[in-house]
mmCIF file of C-alpha atoms in Angstrom:
data_model
loop_
_atom_site.group_PDB
_atom_site.id
_atom_site.type_symbol
_atom_site.label_atom_id
_atom_site.label_comp_id
_atom_site.label_asym_id
_atom_site.label_seq_id
_atom_site.Cartn_x
_atom_site.Cartn_y
_atom_site.Cartn_z
ATOM 1 C CA MET A 824 155.236 46.245 100.827
ATOM 2 C CA SER A 825 153.659 45.597 97.570
ATOM 3 C CA SER A 826 154.796 43.000 95.404
ATOM 4 C CA ARG A 827 153.365 44.701 92.451
ATOM 5 C CA PRO A 828 155.701 47.108 90.710
ATOM 6 C CA VAL A 829 155.491 50.541 90.574
ATOM 7 C CA ILE A 830 155.415 52.328 87.671
ATOM 8 C CA GLY A 831 156.618 56.051 87.158
ATOM 9 C CA ILE A 832 155.126 58.133 84.798
ATOM 10 C CA THR A 833 156.373 61.507 83.650
ATOM 11 C CA CYS A 834 153.231 64.170 83.211
ATOM 12 C CA TYR A 835 152.563 68.290 83.118
ATOM 13 C CA VAL A 836 152.175 70.620 85.305
ATOM 14 C CA GLU A 837 149.260 72.898 84.028
ATOM 15 C CA SER A 838 147.029 75.300 85.175
ATOM 16 C CA VAL A 839 143.644 73.872 86.299
ATOM 17 C CA ASP A 840 140.303 75.331 86.423
ATOM 18 C CA ARG A 841 138.403 73.101 89.101
ATOM 19 C CA ASP A 842 135.175 74.741 90.780
ATOM 20 C CA PRO A 843 135.425 76.577 93.109
ATOM 21 C CA TRP A 844 139.284 77.058 92.404
ATOM 22 C CA VAL A 845 140.400 78.603 89.409
ATOM 23 C CA ALA A 846 144.357 78.090 88.041
ATOM 24 C CA GLN A 847 145.560 75.816 90.261
ATOM 25 C CA PRO A 848 149.174 74.545 89.377
ATOM 26 C CA SER A 849 147.852 70.697 88.832
ATOM 27 C CA GLY A 850 150.190 67.162 88.148
ATOM 28 C CA VAL A 851 148.057 66.425 84.687
ATOM 29 C CA LEU A 852 148.177 63.235 82.781
ATOM 30 C CA PRO A 853 145.712 61.201 80.487
ATOM 31 C CA HIS A 854 144.078 58.747 82.930
ATOM 32 C CA GLY A 855 144.644 55.878 79.931
ATOM 33 C CA TYR A 856 148.103 55.797 81.296
ATOM 34 C CA ILE A 857 147.379 55.016 84.769
ATOM 35 C CA ALA A 858 144.565 52.702 83.286
ATOM 36 C CA HIS A 859 146.728 50.578 81.213
ATOM 37 C CA VAL A 860 149.632 49.954 83.909
ATOM 38 C CA GLU A 861 146.857 49.045 86.609
ATOM 39 C CA GLN A 862 145.684 46.728 84.030
ATOM 40 C CA ALA A 863 148.857 45.047 83.793
ATOM 41 C CA GLY A 864 149.213 44.633 87.380
ATOM 42 C CA ALA A 865 151.511 47.355 88.450
ATOM 43 C CA LEU A 866 151.193 50.518 90.741
ATOM 44 C CA ALA A 867 151.291 53.912 88.996
ATOM 45 C CA VAL A 868 152.672 56.756 90.130
ATOM 46 C CA ILE A 869 152.827 60.667 88.695
ATOM 47 C CA LEU A 870 156.452 62.135 88.264
ATOM 48 C CA PRO A 871 155.983 65.826 87.845
ATOM 49 C CA PRO A 872 158.557 67.643 86.194
ATOM 50 C CA ARG A 873 160.941 70.091 87.519
ATOM 51 C CA LEU A 874 162.995 73.451 85.775
ATOM 52 C CA ASP A 875 165.330 72.652 88.320
ATOM 53 C CA ALA A 876 165.500 68.749 88.191
ATOM 54 C CA ASP A 877 168.990 67.369 88.110
ATOM 55 C CA GLN A 878 170.376 64.073 87.904
ATOM 56 C CA ALA A 879 170.833 63.684 91.269
ATOM 57 C CA MET A 880 167.230 64.453 92.012
ATOM 58 C CA ALA A 881 166.247 61.832 89.247
ATOM 59 C CA ALA A 882 168.468 59.332 90.851
ATOM 60 C CA GLU A 883 166.660 59.426 93.986
ATOM 61 C CA VAL A 884 163.042 59.281 92.345
ATOM 62 C CA LEU A 885 164.231 56.679 90.393
ATOM 63 C CA ALA A 886 165.578 54.454 93.196
ATOM 64 C CA ARG A 887 161.939 54.275 94.621
ATOM 65 C CA VAL A 888 160.172 52.847 91.106
ATOM 66 C CA ASP A 889 160.783 49.447 89.428
ATOM 67 C CA GLY A 890 159.634 50.860 86.081
ATOM 68 C CA LEU A 891 159.345 54.267 83.998
ATOM 69 C CA ILE A 892 157.149 55.674 81.255
ATOM 70 C CA ILE A 893 158.086 58.636 79.581
ATOM 71 C CA ALA A 894 154.958 59.904 78.607
ATOM 72 C CA GLY A 895 153.599 62.027 75.441
ATOM 73 C CA GLY A 896 153.026 65.724 75.124
ATOM 74 C CA ALA A 897 154.652 68.730 73.380
ATOM 75 C CA ASP A 898 157.567 68.975 71.013
ATOM 76 C CA VAL A 899 161.006 68.967 72.576
ATOM 77 C CA GLU A 900 162.984 72.156 72.337
ATOM 78 C CA SER A 901 165.303 72.192 69.432
ATOM 79 C CA SER A 902 168.166 73.432 71.069
ATOM 80 C CA ARG A 903 168.390 70.112 73.375
ATOM 81 C CA TYR A 904 169.518 68.628 69.976
ATOM 82 C CA GLY A 905 171.410 71.648 68.200
ATOM 83 C CA ASP A 906 168.539 72.892 65.498
ATOM 84 C CA PRO A 907 166.775 75.959 65.237
ATOM 85 C CA PRO A 908 162.896 76.048 65.865
ATOM 86 C CA HIS A 909 160.416 74.611 63.000
ATOM 87 C CA ALA A 910 157.755 77.305 62.333
ATOM 88 C CA THR A 911 155.415 74.737 63.789
ATOM 89 C CA ALA A 912 157.383 74.251 67.057
ATOM 90 C CA GLN A 913 154.979 74.339 70.133
ATOM 91 C CA GLY A 914 155.620 76.208 73.286
ATOM 92 C CA ALA A 915 158.729 75.179 74.959
ATOM 93 C CA ARG A 916 158.053 73.241 78.210
ATOM 94 C CA ARG A 917 161.282 73.534 79.645
ATOM 95 C CA ASP A 918 160.406 71.763 82.816
ATOM 96 C CA ARG A 919 159.660 68.567 81.187
ATOM 97 C CA ASP A 920 162.514 68.456 78.893
ATOM 98 C CA THR A 921 165.140 68.818 81.760
ATOM 99 C CA TRP A 922 163.349 66.237 83.822
ATOM 100 C CA GLU A 923 162.557 63.839 81.354
ATOM 101 C CA LEU A 924 166.323 63.633 80.079
ATOM 102 C CA ALA A 925 167.505 63.587 83.506
ATOM 103 C CA LEU A 926 165.487 60.683 83.963
ATOM 104 C CA ALA A 927 166.317 58.852 80.601
ATOM 105 C CA ALA A 928 169.931 59.348 81.439
ATOM 106 C CA GLU A 929 169.602 58.017 84.996
ATOM 107 C CA SER A 930 167.422 55.104 84.012
ATOM 108 C CA ARG A 931 169.982 53.769 82.193
ATOM 109 C CA ALA A 932 172.251 54.069 84.887
ATOM 110 C CA GLN A 933 170.068 52.414 87.044
ATOM 111 C CA GLY A 934 169.305 49.656 84.764
ATOM 112 C CA VAL A 935 165.333 51.228 84.901
ATOM 113 C CA PRO A 936 163.176 49.410 82.554
ATOM 114 C CA LEU A 937 161.841 52.300 80.425
ATOM 115 C CA LEU A 938 158.571 52.744 77.764
ATOM 116 C CA GLY A 939 158.711 55.836 76.077
ATOM 117 C CA ILE A 940 155.701 56.811 74.029
ATOM 118 C CA CYS A 941 154.973 59.373 71.684
ATOM 119 C CA ARG A 942 156.969 62.718 72.944
ATOM 120 C CA GLY A 943 158.807 60.155 75.473
ATOM 121 C CA MET A 944 160.285 58.318 72.149
ATOM 122 C CA GLN A 945 161.503 61.724 71.201
ATOM 123 C CA VAL A 946 163.218 62.591 74.299
ATOM 124 C CA MET A 947 165.033 59.038 74.481
ATOM 125 C CA ALA A 948 166.530 59.662 71.184
ATOM 126 C CA VAL A 949 167.149 63.212 72.082
ATOM 127 C CA GLU A 950 168.914 61.811 75.441
ATOM 128 C CA ALA A 951 171.203 59.234 73.339
ATOM 129 C CA GLY A 952 172.331 61.759 70.906
ATOM 130 C CA ALA A 953 169.690 61.772 67.988
ATOM 131 C CA ARG A 954 167.891 64.978 65.926
ATOM 132 C CA LEU A 955 164.283 65.160 65.576
ATOM 133 C CA GLU A 956 162.483 65.483 62.076
ATOM 134 C CA GLN A 957 160.134 68.863 63.132
ATOM 135 C CA HIS A 958 157.602 68.653 60.891
ATOM 136 C CA VAL A 959 156.460 65.003 59.687
ATOM 137 C CA PRO A 960 154.341 66.900 56.846
ATOM 138 C CA ASP A 961 157.012 68.685 55.350
ATOM 139 C CA ARG A 962 158.517 65.081 54.183
ATOM 140 C CA THR A 963 155.486 63.252 53.392
ATOM 141 C CA GLY A 964 152.898 66.144 52.358
ATOM 142 C CA THR A 965 150.151 64.674 54.300
ATOM 143 C CA THR A 966 148.444 65.056 57.848
ATOM 144 C CA GLU A 967 148.046 60.963 58.547
ATOM 145 C CA HIS A 968 150.005 61.663 61.669
ATOM 146 C CA SER A 969 148.222 64.111 63.610
ATOM 147 C CA ILE A 970 144.440 64.658 61.329
ATOM 148 C CA ALA A 971 143.114 67.417 63.310
ATOM 149 C CA PRO A 972 143.550 69.321 66.611
ATOM 150 C CA GLY A 973 142.992 67.429 69.670
ATOM 151 C CA THR A 974 142.162 64.133 67.514
ATOM 152 C CA TYR A 975 143.304 60.405 67.303
ATOM 153 C CA GLY A 976 144.021 59.242 63.994
ATOM 154 C CA ARG A 977 144.946 55.849 63.146
ATOM 155 C CA HIS A 978 147.238 54.478 60.558
ATOM 156 C CA PRO A 979 149.157 51.278 60.046
ATOM 157 C CA VAL A 980 152.615 50.754 61.133
ATOM 158 C CA ASP A 981 155.240 47.373 60.724
ATOM 159 C CA VAL A 982 156.626 45.740 62.790
ATOM 160 C CA LEU A 983 160.025 44.314 61.901
ATOM 161 C CA PRO A 984 160.653 40.543 62.871
ATOM 162 C CA ASP A 985 163.489 39.413 65.595
ATOM 163 C CA THR A 986 163.281 42.429 67.730
ATOM 164 C CA GLN A 987 162.274 42.748 71.070
ATOM 165 C CA LEU A 988 158.872 44.274 69.583
ATOM 166 C CA ALA A 989 158.003 41.666 67.621
ATOM 167 C CA ARG A 990 158.362 39.276 70.558
ATOM 168 C CA ILE A 991 155.476 41.701 71.793
ATOM 169 C CA LEU A 992 153.239 42.360 69.180
ATOM 170 C CA GLY A 993 154.109 39.732 66.632
ATOM 171 C CA ALA A 994 156.294 40.964 63.306
ATOM 172 C CA GLY A 995 153.594 42.416 60.959
ATOM 173 C CA THR A 996 151.340 45.576 60.126
ATOM 174 C CA TYR A 997 148.960 46.868 62.634
ATOM 175 C CA ALA A 998 146.951 49.913 62.968
ATOM 176 C CA VAL A 999 147.595 52.565 65.308
ATOM 177 C CA PRO A 1000 146.336 55.300 67.685
ATOM 178 C CA THR A 1001 148.430 58.493 66.401
ATOM 179 C CA TYR A 1002 149.035 61.822 67.390
ATOM 180 C CA HIS A 1003 152.483 63.434 66.475
ATOM 181 C CA HIS A 1004 153.703 65.944 63.987
ATOM 182 C CA GLN A 1005 157.390 65.027 65.082
ATOM 183 C CA ALA A 1006 159.543 62.091 64.264
ATOM 184 C CA VAL A 1007 163.155 60.706 65.532
ATOM 185 C CA ASP A 1008 165.385 61.478 62.352
ATOM 186 C CA ALA A 1009 166.266 57.963 61.530
ATOM 187 C CA ARG A 1010 169.595 58.163 60.392
ATOM 188 C CA SER A 1011 170.450 60.252 63.140
ATOM 189 C CA LEU A 1012 170.025 56.541 65.649
ATOM 190 C CA GLU A 1013 173.428 55.181 63.541
ATOM 191 C CA HIS A 1014 175.293 57.037 66.763
ATOM 192 C CA THR A 1015 173.100 55.888 69.576
ATOM 193 C CA ALA A 1016 172.597 52.058 70.929
ATOM 194 C CA TYR A 1017 169.250 52.059 69.512
ATOM 195 C CA ARG A 1018 167.680 50.245 66.661
ATOM 196 C CA ALA A 1019 164.644 51.065 64.305
ATOM 197 C CA THR A 1020 161.924 48.527 65.147
ATOM 198 C CA ALA A 1021 158.728 49.845 63.203
ATOM 199 C CA TRP A 1022 158.309 51.777 60.325
ATOM 200 C CA HIS A 1023 155.174 53.912 58.516
ATOM 201 C CA ALA A 1024 155.143 53.139 54.954
ATOM 202 C CA ASP A 1025 155.850 56.970 54.130
ATOM 203 C CA GLY A 1026 159.491 56.442 55.676
ATOM 204 C CA THR A 1027 158.584 57.686 59.292
ATOM 205 C CA LEU A 1028 160.215 56.041 62.384
ATOM 206 C CA GLU A 1029 157.454 54.437 64.517
ATOM 207 C CA ALA A 1030 159.257 52.401 66.777
ATOM 208 C CA MET A 1031 162.945 51.727 68.393
ATOM 209 C CA GLU A 1032 164.570 49.671 71.142
ATOM 210 C CA GLU A 1033 167.859 49.051 72.691
ATOM 211 C CA PRO A 1034 168.474 45.468 71.716
ATOM 212 C CA ASP A 1035 171.059 44.611 74.385
ATOM 213 C CA GLY A 1036 170.549 44.613 78.199
ATOM 214 C CA VAL A 1037 167.446 46.047 80.152
ATOM 215 C CA PHE A 1038 164.061 46.690 78.684
ATOM 216 C CA ARG A 1039 164.307 50.578 76.832
ATOM 217 C CA LEU A 1040 161.337 50.531 74.095
ATOM 218 C CA ALA A 1041 159.548 53.296 72.540
ATOM 219 C CA VAL A 1042 156.737 53.436 70.307
ATOM 220 C CA GLN A 1043 155.944 56.948 68.239
ATOM 221 C CA TRP A 1044 151.968 56.238 68.510
ATOM 222 C CA HIS A 1045 149.688 56.236 71.550
ATOM 223 C CA PRO A 1046 148.938 52.824 73.471
ATOM 224 C CA GLU A 1047 147.385 54.378 76.416
ATOM 225 C CA ALA A 1048 144.842 55.500 73.541
ATOM 226 C CA GLY A 1049 143.768 52.377 72.615
ATOM 227 C CA GLU A 1050 142.785 48.978 73.898
ATOM 228 C CA ASP A 1051 145.590 46.944 73.147
ATOM 229 C CA ASN A 1052 147.573 46.656 76.711
ATOM 230 C CA ARG A 1053 150.661 44.655 75.681
ATOM 231 C CA LEU A 1054 153.392 46.752 75.461
ATOM 232 C CA PHE A 1055 152.047 47.777 79.322
ATOM 233 C CA ARG A 1056 152.255 44.240 80.535
ATOM 234 C CA ALA A 1057 156.019 43.804 78.750
ATOM 235 C CA LEU A 1058 157.049 46.880 80.308
ATOM 236 C CA VAL A 1059 155.551 45.520 83.948
ATOM 237 C CA GLU A 1060 156.798 42.180 83.536
ATOM 238 C CA ALA A 1061 160.475 43.715 82.626
ATOM 239 C CA ALA A 1062 160.101 45.511 85.863
ATOM 240 C CA ARG A 1063 159.506 42.147 87.763
ATOM 241 C CA GLU A 1064 162.227 40.396 86.374
ATOM 242 C CA ALA A 1065 164.725 43.629 86.743
ATOM 243 C CA GLY A 1066 164.004 42.434 90.496
ATOM 244 C CA ARG A 1067 164.743 46.496 92.089
ATOM 245 C CA PRO A 1068 164.180 47.444 95.493
ATOM 246 C CA ALA A 1069 160.916 49.111 94.873
ATOM 247 C CA ALA A 1070 159.608 45.634 94.123
ATOM 248 C CA SER A 1071 161.022 43.619 96.616
#
């Protein structure tokens, strides 16, 4: 068995055209996720969503990996946290919501190191009982977090000292790739195990973590779209240290 940790990464199932095939249901994930995981010294496998996913299925899958990334994507359906949808809400992806919420819960039960990216941070927060801010520009009056459709912007985030994130990146201000219009409602984190670890100057929560126990860290930005590999290296190292069966 390989000595490299195995990192599962969630993805979409999309209809894809690939000559000569048309509208083929396919597992879809930006390759940056895979490239960063491999650069960090692990093996990457994708975990396509299923609408019929449940805790038992998530448990079976996670028993075969050493770490988990819940990847970016569309909005979490607002009914998952008890709110009506905002006018800007994207089409619901119930298969991903169902699958990723089950994975987030089961990863805690099994002690699987977890990194959430953009939507992944929001999934982790919702699974823990938090709510989402459905349209950040309503509060900020700007589109800095999502400058144009299909285009990553860059903006600064302030990483708080004395956090796991600061031990990985260093405390201070960093420019990060960004593309989101929703965010975790920081006030609702008070009733969860997560703590805020990075902010935008406009008051948008940009990262969170569980300070105790297994690695559970999430960022609102898109490290897979940049060059900085440190978050992926931290996940892979946590997977090694956890000593789970897949890495043995």
